[in-house]
C-alpha positions as semicolon CSV with decimal commas, in nm:
position;residue;x (nm);y (nm);z (nm)
1;M;1,401;-4,057;7,365
2;A;1,275;-4,318;7,121
3;D;1,101;-4,553;7,362
4;V;0,768;-4,575;7,183
5;Q;0,703;-4,835;6,914
6;G;0,754;-4,675;6,573
7;E;0,921;-4,358;6,701
8;K;1,243;-4,264;6,524
9;P;1,567;-4,305;6,721
10;Q;1,716;-3,966;6,810
11;L;2,078;-3,893;6,713
12;F;2,269;-3,581;6,815
13;I;2,562;-3,481;6,592
14;S;2,866;-3,322;6,757
15;Y;3,106;-3,180;6,500
16;S;3,315;-2,885;6,389
17;R;3,172;-2,653;6,128
18;D;3,501;-2,691;5,938
19;D;3,402;-3,055;5,873
20;R;3,049;-2,990;5,749
21;G;3,138;-3,094;5,394
22;V;3,191;-3,446;5,528
23;V;2,927;-3,445;5,802
24;Y;2,624;-3,313;5,612
25;P;2,618;-3,598;5,355
26;D;2,620;-3,846;5,646
27;I;2,327;-3,664;5,804
28;D;2,121;-3,688;5,486
29;W;2,205;-4,058;5,461
30;L;2,121;-4,130;5,828
31;R;1,781;-3,969;5,781
32;T;1,708;-4,201;5,489
33;L;1,775;-4,491;5,729
34;G;1,497;-4,368;5,958
35;F;1,694;-4,179;6,225
36;A;1,587;-3,840;6,358
37;V;1,905;-3,632;6,344
38;H;1,967;-3,312;6,538
39;I;2,252;-3,069;6,473
40;D;2,311;-2,715;6,596
41;R;2,207;-2,557;6,263
42;H;1,848;-2,643;6,364
43;I;1,860;-2,405;6,662
44;T;1,629;-2,109;6,604
45;P;1,798;-1,765;6,616
46;G;1,730;-1,599;6,952
47;V;1,707;-1,924;7,147
48;Q;1,971;-1,967;7,419
49;W;2,229;-2,186;7,250
50;R;2,348;-2,384;7,555
51;E;1,994;-2,457;7,670
52;A;1,886;-2,567;7,324
53;V;2,186;-2,800;7,284
54;A;2,141;-2,946;7,631
55;D;1,774;-3,013;7,563
56;A;1,857;-3,178;7,229
57;I;2,122;-3,405;7,382
58;A;1,902;-3,495;7,679
59;V;1,633;-3,643;7,455
60;S;1,879;-3,819;7,224
61;D;1,940;-4,193;7,218
62;L;2,297;-4,157;7,092
63;V;2,561;-3,892;7,022
64;L;2,765;-3,923;6,704
65;F;3,094;-3,737;6,747
66;Y;3,304;-3,654;6,438
67;A;3,664;-3,627;6,557
68;S;3,910;-3,405;6,372
69;P;4,187;-3,164;6,478
70;T;3,935;-2,879;6,496
71;S;3,655;-3,068;6,672
72;V;3,876;-3,213;6,948
73;D;3,998;-2,858;7,021
74;S;3,645;-2,718;7,018
75;Q;3,509;-2,606;7,355
76;F;3,154;-2,664;7,231
77;C;3,222;-3,024;7,124
78;S;3,392;-3,096;7,457
79;Q;3,093;-2,964;7,651
80;E;2,853;-3,167;7,435
81;L;3,046;-3,489;7,498
82;Q;3,079;-3,426;7,871
83;F;2,708;-3,353;7,905
84;A;2,611;-3,664;7,705
85;M;2,837;-3,895;7,908
86;S;2,717;-3,744;8,237
87;R;2,365;-3,849;8,131
88;G;2,480;-4,199;8,032
89;I;2,404;-4,141;7,663
90;P;2,622;-4,365;7,442
91;V;2,873;-4,200;7,207
92;V;2,997;-4,332;6,873
93;T;3,311;-4,156;6,751
94;V;3,399;-4,122;6,382
95;M;3,766;-4,038;6,332
96;L;3,774;-3,824;6,017
97;T;4,155;-3,810;6,017
98;D;4,434;-3,969;6,218
99;T;4,361;-3,736;6,510
100;Q;4,530;-3,746;6,850
101;L;4,260;-3,719;7,115
102;P;4,331;-3,508;7,423
103;P;4,407;-3,730;7,726
104;W;4,073;-3,660;7,900
105;M;3,881;-3,739;7,580
106;E;4,079;-4,058;7,512
107;L;4,005;-4,174;7,867
108;A;3,637;-4,072;7,854
109;L;3,575;-4,241;7,520
110;G;3,758;-4,559;7,620
111;D;3,431;-4,740;7,683
112;H;3,265;-4,611;7,369
113;Q;3,295;-4,716;7,008
114;I;3,536;-4,559;6,761
115;L;3,535;-4,588;6,383
116;Q;3,840;-4,495;6,173
117;R;3,671;-4,344;5,869
118;F;3,994;-4,235;5,700
119;E;4,105;-4,598;5,659
120;L;3,787;-4,729;5,497
121;S;3,623;-4,718;5,158
122;H;3,296;-4,526;5,133
123;R;3,090;-4,844;5,121
124;A;3,268;-5,014;5,411
125;Y;3,246;-4,701;5,625
126;R;2,872;-4,659;5,572
127;S;2,809;-5,026;5,651
128;L;3,011;-5,013;5,973
129;L;2,853;-4,688;6,087
130;E;2,499;-4,817;6,033
131;S;2,579;-5,144;6,210
132;G;2,749;-4,971;6,501
133;V;2,471;-4,719;6,557
134;N;2,207;-4,993;6,539
135;A;2,405;-5,208;6,781
136;Q;2,430;-4,923;7,031
137;L;2,058;-4,861;7,001
138;G;1,985;-5,231;7,050
139;Q;1,798;-5,270;6,724
140;A;2,046;-5,429;6,484
141;H;1,856;-5,640;6,234
142;V;2,160;-5,858;6,157
143;E;2,458;-5,967;6,358
144;A;2,671;-5,665;6,276
145;P;3,048;-5,639;6,284
146;Q;3,139;-5,452;6,602
147;L;3,309;-5,117;6,597
148;T;3,633;-5,102;6,790
149;Q;3,660;-4,976;7,141
150;S;3,936;-4,739;7,238
151;K;4,261;-4,941;7,234
152;P;4,625;-4,874;7,151
153;R;4,642;-4,720;6,805
154;W;4,797;-5,016;6,628
155;Q;4,514;-5,237;6,760
156;I;4,248;-4,988;6,652
157;Y;4,387;-4,971;6,300
158;W;4,420;-5,349;6,264
159;I;4,073;-5,429;6,400
160;S;3,901;-5,158;6,195
161;G;4,075;-5,289;5,884
162;V;3,950;-5,644;5,950
163;A;3,602;-5,506;6,020
164;A;3,608;-5,323;5,688
165;V;3,687;-5,646;5,504
166;L;3,408;-5,827;5,688
167;A;3,163;-5,548;5,609
168;I;3,248;-5,551;5,241
169;A;3,216;-5,928;5,237
170;A;2,870;-5,903;5,391
171;I;2,761;-5,644;5,134
172;T;2,894;-5,805;4,819
173;G;2,845;-6,174;4,897
174;W;3,216;-6,262;4,879
175;Q;3,325;-6,593;5,023
176;F;3,563;-6,455;5,287
177;S;3,885;-6,645;5,336
178;Q;4,186;-6,585;5,555
179;T;4,370;-6,391;5,283
180;F;4,327;-6,017;5,240
181;P;4,201;-5,882;4,906
182;A;4,466;-5,749;4,672
183;T;4,556;-5,383;4,707
184;I;4,626;-5,130;4,436
185;A;4,891;-4,857;4,427
186;V;4,991;-4,574;4,195
187;L;5,361;-4,546;4,115
188;P;5,528;-4,215;4,023
189;F;5,485;-4,150;3,651
190;E;5,801;-4,134;3,442
191;T;5,863;-3,827;3,223
192;D;6,055;-3,717;2,918
193;G;6,263;-3,494;3,144
194;S;6,102;-3,162;3,053
195;V;6,006;-2,919;3,329
196;A;5,644;-2,906;3,212
197;A;5,611;-3,286;3,210
198;R;5,756;-3,307;3,561
199;K;5,497;-3,056;3,683
200;V;5,219;-3,283;3,563
201;S;5,387;-3,602;3,679
202;T;5,455;-3,491;4,037
203;S;5,084;-3,465;4,122
204;I;4,940;-3,757;3,927
205;S;5,028;-4,026;4,182
206;A;4,865;-3,848;4,476
207;E;4,556;-3,742;4,278
208;L;4,496;-4,087;4,132
209;S;4,550;-4,251;4,472
210;Q;4,293;-4,023;4,633
211;G;4,051;-4,088;4,348
212;L;4,087;-4,464;4,389
213;I;4,023;-4,428;4,762
214;N;3,703;-4,238;4,684
215;L;3,592;-4,505;4,437
216;G;3,636;-4,776;4,699
217;L;3,698;-5,053;4,446
218;L;4,008;-5,199;4,613
219;P;4,214;-5,107;4,919
220;V;4,468;-4,844;4,812
221;R;4,830;-4,861;4,926
222;T;4,956;-4,503;4,950
223;T;5,284;-4,565;5,137
224;L;5,545;-4,696;4,893
225;P;5,923;-4,723;4,893
226;G;6,136;-4,431;4,778
227;S;6,191;-4,344;4,416
228;D;6,496;-4,568;4,384
229;A;6,284;-4,871;4,463
230;S;5,961;-4,747;4,309
231;R;5,949;-5,039;4,065
232;A;5,967;-5,292;4,348
233;P;5,662;-5,219;4,565
234;P;5,570;-5,434;4,868
235;V;5,447;-5,784;4,798
236;D;5,098;-5,708;4,929
237;V;5,034;-5,471;4,637
238;G;4,857;-5,676;4,376
239;Y;4,792;-5,414;4,109
240;L;4,985;-5,110;3,996
241;V;4,891;-4,798;3,805
242;L;5,190;-4,647;3,630
243;G;5,267;-4,437;3,327
244;H;5,474;-4,185;3,132
245;V;5,424;-3,811;3,070
246;Q;5,559;-3,653;2,752
247;Q;5,531;-3,291;2,647
248;V;5,436;-3,236;2,283
249;N;5,405;-2,917;2,080
250;T;5,033;-2,878;2,139
251;G;5,013;-3,014;2,493
252;Y;5,086;-3,349;2,655
253;R;5,078;-3,721;2,580
254;I;5,024;-3,940;2,887
255;R;5,037;-4,320;2,875
256;T;4,871;-4,496;3,168
257;S;4,874;-4,869;3,242
258;L;4,726;-5,112;3,491
259;V;4,970;-5,392;3,576
260;K;4,929;-5,714;3,774
261;A;5,236;-5,684;3,996
262;S;5,305;-6,050;4,072
263;V;5,359;-6,140;3,705
264;S;5,428;-5,793;3,557
265;Q;5,130;-5,845;3,327
266;D;4,973;-5,544;3,157
267;L;4,597;-5,565;3,209
268;W;4,518;-5,233;3,043
269;S;4,709;-4,953;2,876
270;Q;4,592;-4,637;2,705
271;T;4,755;-4,321;2,576
272;F;4,572;-3,991;2,630
273;V;4,657;-3,677;2,431
274;Y;4,568;-3,335;2,573
275;L;4,573;-3,012;2,375
276;E;4,609;-2,805;2,691
277;I;4,920;-2,620;2,805
278;E;4,829;-2,553;3,168
279;P;4,950;-2,847;3,388
280;A;4,666;-2,811;3,640
281;Q;4,401;-2,852;3,371
282;V;4,582;-3,147;3,215
283;L;4,613;-3,315;3,554
284;R;4,243;-3,267;3,628
285;Q;4,134;-3,404;3,290
286;H;4,368;-3,701;3,304
287;V;4,270;-3,809;3,655
288;R;3,905;-3,789;3,556
289;N;3,964;-3,997;3,241
290;V;4,159;-4,267;3,422
291;L;3,910;-4,295;3,709
292;R;3,628;-4,334;3,459
293;A;3,811;-4,613;3,277
294;L;3,946;-4,819;3,567
295;P;3,621;-4,951;3,720
296;D;3,526;-5,134;3,401
297;V;3,884;-5,257;3,349
298;L;3,913;-5,387;3,703
299;A;3,570;-5,548;3,693
300;G;3,683;-5,779;3,416
301;T;4,027;-5,867;3,547
302;V;4,042;-5,861;3,927
303;P;3,878;-6,160;4,102
304;E;3,882;-5,984;4,440
305;L;3,696;-5,679;4,311
306;D;3,350;-5,583;4,429
307;H;3,181;-5,632;4,092
308;S;2,856;-5,475;4,209
309;T;3,046;-5,152;4,277
310;A;3,190;-5,147;3,926
311;V;2,849;-5,206;3,772
312;S;2,692;-4,937;3,989
313;R;2,967;-4,696;3,891
314;S;2,912;-4,770;3,523
315;N;2,536;-4,722;3,554
316;A;2,585;-4,399;3,745
317;E;2,825;-4,272;3,479
318;A;2,568;-4,336;3,204
319;L;2,295;-4,153;3,398
320;Y;2,527;-3,863;3,471
321;Q;2,634;-3,828;3,108
322;K;2,270;-3,819;2,997
323;G;2,189;-3,548;3,250
324;A;2,502;-3,351;3,163
325;S;2,410;-3,366;2,795
326;L;2,068;-3,216;2,868
327;L;2,225;-2,951;3,090
328;S;2,479;-2,856;2,823
329;Q;2,197;-2,723;2,607
330;P;2,073;-2,442;2,834
331;S;1,763;-2,244;2,763
332;E;1,582;-1,986;2,969
333;G;1,285;-2,141;3,145
334;Q;1,433;-2,490;3,105
335;D;1,245;-2,774;3,277
336;L;1,508;-2,909;3,513
337;D;1,311;-3,193;3,674
338;E;1,432;-3,462;3,432
339;V;1,794;-3,356;3,474
340;R;1,761;-3,354;3,852
341;Q;1,613;-3,703;3,854
342;L;1,898;-3,839;3,641
343;F;2,163;-3,698;3,875
344;E;1,981;-3,822;4,185
345;Q;1,949;-4,170;4,034
346;A;2,322;-4,166;3,956
347;L;2,393;-4,090;4,321
348;D;2,160;-4,368;4,434
349;D;2,354;-4,611;4,215
350;Y;2,697;-4,486;4,323
351;P;2,708;-4,243;4,620
352;G;3,082;-4,177;4,598
353;F;3,055;-4,003;4,259
354;S;3,113;-3,625;4,271
355;S;3,000;-3,532;3,919
356;P;2,624;-3,582;3,981
357;L;2,660;-3,380;4,302
358;L;2,805;-3,091;4,105
359;G;2,538;-3,143;3,842
360;L;2,270;-3,110;4,110
361;C;2,439;-2,796;4,237
362;D;2,415;-2,650;3,886
363;V;2,050;-2,755;3,860
364;F;1,960;-2,585;4,188
365;L;2,144;-2,268;4,086
366;R;1,962;-2,254;3,752
367;D;1,634;-2,320;3,927
368;Y;1,714;-2,034;4,163
369;D;1,772;-1,803;3,867
370;Q;1,416;-1,878;3,758
371;R;1,231;-1,889;4,090
372;R;1,448;-1,691;4,337
373;E;1,368;-1,924;4,627
374;I;1,640;-1,915;4,892
375;E;1,588;-2,285;4,977
376;L;1,736;-2,369;4,637
377;L;2,063;-2,200;4,734
378;V;2,073;-2,406;5,055
379;E;2,028;-2,724;4,849
380;A;2,297;-2,612;4,605
381;E;2,545;-2,541;4,886
382;T;2,481;-2,881;5,043
383;R;2,550;-3,068;4,718
384;C;2,863;-2,863;4,650
385;L;3,000;-2,935;4,997
386;Q;2,930;-3,304;4,948
387;A;3,119;-3,295;4,618
388;L;3,409;-3,117;4,785
389;A;3,414;-3,386;5,053
390;V;3,431;-3,662;4,788
391;G;3,735;-3,479;4,658
392;S;3,765;-3,609;4,302
393;D;3,686;-3,274;4,137
394;P;3,780;-2,994;4,380
395;L;3,818;-2,734;4,103
396;N;3,457;-2,750;3,990
397;A;3,339;-2,784;4,350
398;H;3,505;-2,454;4,441
399;L;3,370;-2,288;4,126
400;A;3,018;-2,403;4,210
401;L;3,048;-2,290;4,573
402;G;3,169;-1,953;4,452
403;R;2,854;-1,919;4,243
404;V;2,639;-2,018;4,541
405;F;2,786;-1,754;4,769
406;S;2,776;-1,492;4,493
407;H;2,400;-1,548;4,470
408;R;2,379;-1,518;4,847
409;G;2,561;-1,186;4,842
410;E;2,853;-1,318;5,052
411;A;3,134;-1,162;4,852
412;Q;3,420;-1,260;5,084
413;V;3,328;-1,630;5,093
414;A;3,263;-1,634;4,717
415;R;3,603;-1,474;4,654
416;T;3,774;-1,738;4,871
417;H;3,633;-2,023;4,662
418;F;3,709;-1,852;4,330
419;Q;4,064;-1,780;4,448
420;R;4,115;-2,148;4,529
421;A;3,981;-2,240;4,186
422;S;4,211;-1,990;4,013
423;S;4,511;-2,126;4,203
424;M;4,424;-2,480;4,087
425;A;4,366;-2,376;3,726
426;P;4,510;-2,030;3,651
427;D;4,383;-2,045;3,292
428;N;4,022;-2,121;3,382
429;P;3,811;-1,822;3,272
430;E;3,519;-1,909;3,499
431;A;3,737;-1,859;3,806
432;W;3,837;-1,509;3,692
433;T;3,479;-1,417;3,603
434;G;3,377;-1,529;3,950
435;L;3,651;-1,316;4,108
436;A;3,526;-1,022;3,901
437;K;3,170;-1,063;4,030
438;A;3,294;-1,090;4,388
439;A;3,494;-0,768;4,340
440;E;3,185;-0,594;4,195
441;M;2,985;-0,694;4,502
442;S;3,248;-0,530;4,721
443;G;3,258;-0,212;4,514
444;G;3,599;-0,281;4,361
445;D;3,518;-0,180;4,003
446;A;3,881;-0,133;3,895
447;L;3,980;-0,479;4,018
448;A;3,663;-0,630;3,872
449;R;3,749;-0,484;3,533
450;Q;4,095;-0,642;3,545
451;Y;3,947;-0,980;3,634
452;H;3,687;-0,957;3,355
453;Q;3,958;-0,871;3,103
454;R;4,167;-1,167;3,219
455;A;3,866;-1,400;3,182
456;V;3,797;-1,273;2,830
457;Q;4,161;-1,321;2,729
458;L;4,147;-1,682;2,844
459;S;3,808;-1,754;2,686
460;S;3,890;-1,790;2,318
461;A;3,588;-2,006;2,237
462;G;3,360;-1,954;2,539
463;W;3,078;-1,702;2,556
464;Q;3,015;-1,681;2,931
465;A;3,309;-1,450;3,006
466;H;3,203;-1,213;2,726
467;M;2,845;-1,208;2,856
468;A;2,959;-1,121;3,208
469;Y;3,197;-0,849;3,091
470;G;2,936;-0,705;2,855
471;T;2,690;-0,673;3,143
472;F;2,960;-0,510;3,359
473;L;3,023;-0,251;3,087
474;F;2,654;-0,194;3,015
475;M;2,576;-0,122;3,380
476;R;2,848;0,146;3,374
477;G;2,718;0,318;3,063
478;E;2,994;0,189;2,831
479;F;2,746;0,088;2,566
480;E;2,972;0,063;2,259
481;A;3,217;-0,165;2,444
482;A;2,930;-0,372;2,583
483;A;2,786;-0,415;2,233
484;K;3,112;-0,568;2,109
485;H;3,106;-0,837;2,376
486;Y;2,735;-0,914;2,333
487;Q;2,794;-0,951;1,958
488;I;3,067;-1,206;2,034
489;V;2,820;-1,396;2,254
490;V;2,557;-1,393;1,979
491;R;2,812;-1,530;1,732
492;L;2,928;-1,807;1,968
493;Y;2,582;-1,887;2,107
494;P;2,323;-1,781;1,845
495;D;2,027;-1,915;2,043
496;S;2,095;-1,725;2,364
497;L;1,781;-1,537;2,464
498;A;1,972;-1,331;2,721
499;A;2,240;-1,228;2,471
500;H;1,990;-1,099;2,213
501;S;1,788;-0,925;2,485
502;N;2,097;-0,755;2,625
503;L;2,219;-0,658;2,280
504;G;1,881;-0,499;2,211
505;S;1,914;-0,297;2,533
506;V;2,257;-0,173;2,423
507;W;2,131;-0,060;2,081
508;Y;1,831;0,103;2,250
509;S;2,061;0,295;2,486
510;L;2,268;0,410;2,186
511;G;1,955;0,535;2,008
512;E;1,979;0,270;1,735
513;F;1,616;0,164;1,761
514;D;1,604;-0,032;1,435
515;R;1,889;-0,253;1,551
516;A;1,730;-0,280;1,896
517;S;1,402;-0,399;1,747
518;D;1,588;-0,655;1,533
519;A;1,761;-0,796;1,842
520;W;1,439;-0,815;2,042
521;R;1,249;-0,978;1,756
522;R;1,522;-1,243;1,749
523;A;1,478;-1,293;2,125
524;I;1,106;-1,346;2,068
525;E;1,180;-1,603;1,797
526;I;1,399;-1,795;2,040
527;K;1,143;-1,789;2,321
528;P;0,835;-1,564;2,318
529;N;0,821;-1,372;2,646
530;A;0,653;-1,063;2,783
531;M;0,974;-0,869;2,849
532;A;1,098;-0,902;2,491
533;W;0,758;-0,795;2,355
534;G;0,755;-0,500;2,596
535;N;1,103;-0,395;2,492
536;L;1,002;-0,422;2,128
537;G;0,706;-0,195;2,201
538;A;0,945;0,066;2,346
539;A;1,164;0,052;2,034
540;Y;0,861;0,102;1,806
541;T;0,750;0,392;2,024
542;Y;1,080;0,572;1,967
543;L;1,042;0,502;1,596
544;K;0,693;0,659;1,625
545;D;0,535;0,345;1,479
546;Y;0,248;0,353;1,726
547;P;0,035;0,073;1,572
548;A;0,333;-0,164;1,587
549;A;0,405;-0,051;1,943
550;M;0,045;-0,116;2,050
551;D;0,058;-0,460;1,891
552;A;0,381;-0,544;2,078
553;Y;0,241;-0,424;2,411
554;Q;-0,077;-0,623;2,348
555;H;0,135;-0,937;2,303
556;A;0,317;-0,858;2,629
557;T;-0,015;-0,810;2,807
558;N;-0,149;-1,140;2,674
559;M;0,160;-1,324;2,799
560;A;0,164;-1,152;3,140
561;P;-0,189;-1,028;3,213
562;G;-0,104;-0,964;3,577
563;D;0,184;-0,727;3,501
564;H;0,067;-0,366;3,524
565;R;0,354;-0,231;3,313
566;W;0,235;-0,362;2,978
567;L;-0,125;-0,247;3,028
568;G;0,005;0,093;3,133
569;H;0,229;0,128;2,828
570;L;-0,055;0,015;2,602
571;G;-0,277;0,289;2,747
572;E;0,002;0,548;2,710
573;I;0,048;0,465;2,343
574;M;-0,324;0,507;2,284
575;V;-0,311;0,848;2,453
576;Y;-0,029;0,964;2,225
577;D;-0,180;0,816;1,908
578;K;-0,438;1,064;1,782
579;N;-0,620;0,787;1,594
580;A;-0,660;0,560;1,896
581;D;-0,964;0,513;2,120
582;H;-0,896;0,744;2,415
583;I;-1,180;0,597;2,622
584;G;-1,021;0,256;2,579
585;A;-0,688;0,408;2,676
586;E;-0,829;0,529;3,009
587;Q;-0,966;0,183;3,076
588;Y;-0,624;0,022;3,020
589;I;-0,454;0,279;3,244
590;Q;-0,710;0,234;3,521
591;R;-0,663;-0,143;3,508
592;A;-0,285;-0,093;3,528
593;L;-0,333;0,133;3,832
594;D;-0,552;-0,128;4,001
595;L;-0,300;-0,406;3,934
596;A;-0,011;-0,196;4,069
597;S;-0,212;-0,106;4,378
598;S;-0,295;-0,470;4,448
599;Q;0,072;-0,564;4,404
600;L;0,165;-0,328;4,687
601;E;-0,084;-0,502;4,915
602;Y;0,108;-0,830;4,895
603;T;0,470;-0,709;4,876
604;R;0,688;-0,463;5,061
605;V;0,681;-0,102;4,945
606;D;0,835;-0,093;4,596
607;A;0,947;0,252;4,480
608;S;0,934;0,156;4,113
609;V;0,568;0,053;4,149
610;L;0,487;0,376;4,333
611;A;0,654;0,577;4,057
612;R;0,458;0,400;3,782
613;M;0,135;0,452;3,977
614;S;0,208;0,825;3,986
615;T;0,238;0,819;3,605
616;Y;-0,092;0,635;3,569
617;E;-0,261;0,888;3,798
618;A;-0,114;1,176;3,598
619;L;-0,250;1,023;3,276
620;L;-0,593;0,996;3,440
621;G;-0,581;1,362;3,551
622;L;-0,547;1,284;3,924
623;K;-0,290;1,559;3,987
624;N;-0,269;1,568;4,368
625;Q;-0,252;1,191;4,402
626;A;0,013;1,174;4,129
627;L;0,233;1,442;4,291
628;N;0,212;1,281;4,634
629;R;0,286;0,936;4,489
630;A;0,585;1,067;4,294
631;E;0,738;1,225;4,604
632;S;0,684;0,903;4,800
633;A;0,868;0,708;4,531
634;R;1,158;0,955;4,538
635;R;1,189;0,922;4,916
636;E;1,185;0,542;4,898
637;D;1,464;0,512;4,640
638;R;1,672;0,808;4,527
639;D;1,925;0,598;4,335
640;S;1,702;0,411;4,090
641;I;1,711;0,518;3,726
642;W;1,368;0,369;3,661
643;V;1,209;0,547;3,958
644;A;1,359;0,877;3,843
645;Y;1,240;0,818;3,486
646;S;0,877;0,751;3,589
647;V;0,876;1,049;3,826
648;L;1,010;1,270;3,545
649;Q;0,734;1,143;3,317
650;T;0,476;1,227;3,586
651;Y;0,605;1,584;3,629
652;T;0,612;1,631;3,251
653;L;0,252;1,512;3,211
654;L;0,142;1,749;3,489
655;H;0,335;2,042;3,332
656;E;0,545;2,090;3,647
657;A;0,841;2,240;3,463
658;T;1,058;2,316;3,766
659;L;1,014;1,972;3,918
660;A;1,067;1,810;3,578
661;A;1,394;1,998;3,523
662;R;1,518;1,890;3,866
663;E;1,432;1,528;3,798
664;R;1,589;1,537;3,451
665;E;1,921;1,646;3,603
666;R;1,899;1,368;3,862
667;L;1,824;1,109;3,596
668;I;2,131;1,214;3,394
669;S;2,348;1,208;3,708
670;L;2,236;0,847;3,764
671;G;2,369;0,750;3,419
672;Y;2,060;0,758;3,199
673;P;2,166;0,829;2,836
674;E;2,102;1,193;2,738
675;L;2,046;1,076;2,381
676;L;1,739;0,882;2,493
677;L;1,606;1,178;2,687
678;S;1,637;1,409;2,388
679;R;1,440;1,168;2,166
680;D;1,191;1,034;2,420
681;P;0,833;1,068;2,284
682;W;0,693;1,067;2,638
683;L;0,907;1,357;2,758
684;N;0,926;1,594;2,461
């Protein structure tokens, strides 16, 4: 336990995994306050779980129990609480929802502190939790409002509500009086009577209410009279959000107003026009627009408002928009540090803002694409779960989580998130592209094709769906169809390095080497890189322009001097070019062999590296070594096109006709284009 001066207080978190989207953000925040936090995800695989948990609780100063319908029914949580209380370790309970505790738990926790999170704004909740934990640990630096003890439910609710007001007053410097701050409520939106308008209207009230709760600007009244009395809300509602939904030919027109209820005074009114047909998308856009506008409106008109919150929200919005603008101009190899810092600063200014969380998720995913470090996927998942817990943009949270689990190879979980996204917004192409990728991972090519086609149909002006479908077709040898989609991407996104590179690969596979070289030269113009130069060298080789090929491979070698492939290809070209320096060629090939050999010393056995080494050895006249290496590569990976190609090249160089014929048949069976084989300068 923390009984030494300067040692961090130890907290043990008891929770249900179903609630991790809410719990994990609290853990990160508690650590920033100086607490040492232990949860069961820290337990090392192979360690006895019960022993590890018991040890962790035994050395803890406090147990923080997150109560929800799943956690109170959890055998593990029950055992954790019973063990903690048997050791006399204090427990603070956070009620995530209005959860009925089992009788034994209600009795056992009667002498411990309980916090009703679901009734409090984000700011008030965090203040009360920090104060309560510090009070239990005996180290509160101010006289903190006390958390409630277990009492009859109406008492718990009333006391926690008063505590929330006191906490907010302490934070914002209000002069607290005996009157409660004004509340805000969202009335049902009126419609023009059309079915489509009613679909939008029915969800606006609930979505806006939840968004206002997340913002934490004013207490939100969610229980209102029935529709017949909807224009006469209770007297304790000071401000109303109301409006009207009208369907127009091209979409919807939605008027939204903020009204001071006591005098029926319009404080703000704005009409939004949406050129979307799908109600779910219109609803999402409108809620986002209104929640962005209201903080500034309220800050100037509502005396009871926490003005510091409104200012923080405005600052966070500006930082987020700057980061989003940078992120909307993607480029391969993009420096993401500035974008990450902007999003993190936005969260520091306003923690209850989901957009920067989703922005960080995107940043970590893009960073993973570049560096392939699994820790980045863990960071991305954490931010996505936090955004989902905030709840103001569940569609994009599910889309982002789907991408995370796709990268992790967890097809079933990825599909679940993409399915939820598609149910929220059936016309969102990203959801269908995600479902297609999840189906591909599970081997469902026919279903994946249907999903890709649906995404393309919905993506009239977006290039991502065409890129994904083009890659799907290319990997299945449907080169002409793939070329059509890559050409669409190039037209919509002319500066896409990946699109031009992929288009070059399609033309190369179709034997159109002039067009392939044009595409790869364009990729080099966008961003010079070793792969594009290497591909360009291959195209020139097929065109039998050996000087140009050598020049391209030399550029690739200069950009990636540690990559054996480009040195090896440069040496090969010099062997085939009668005018080249053959002694220099052997030197390049030997260097390539040395680099490949050293690569195997630091990585697991890679069949493609073994196969290339066999080719280098064949070029150097080392027949026995080359044959043995080629057979080793075949045993390691019998399904790789590139392994089969290099092995075929080795057998051809060694004049092993029978082995070469066998490998040629295998290469064709794996989907390698016969056209390329018939025109390959290395093999003919």
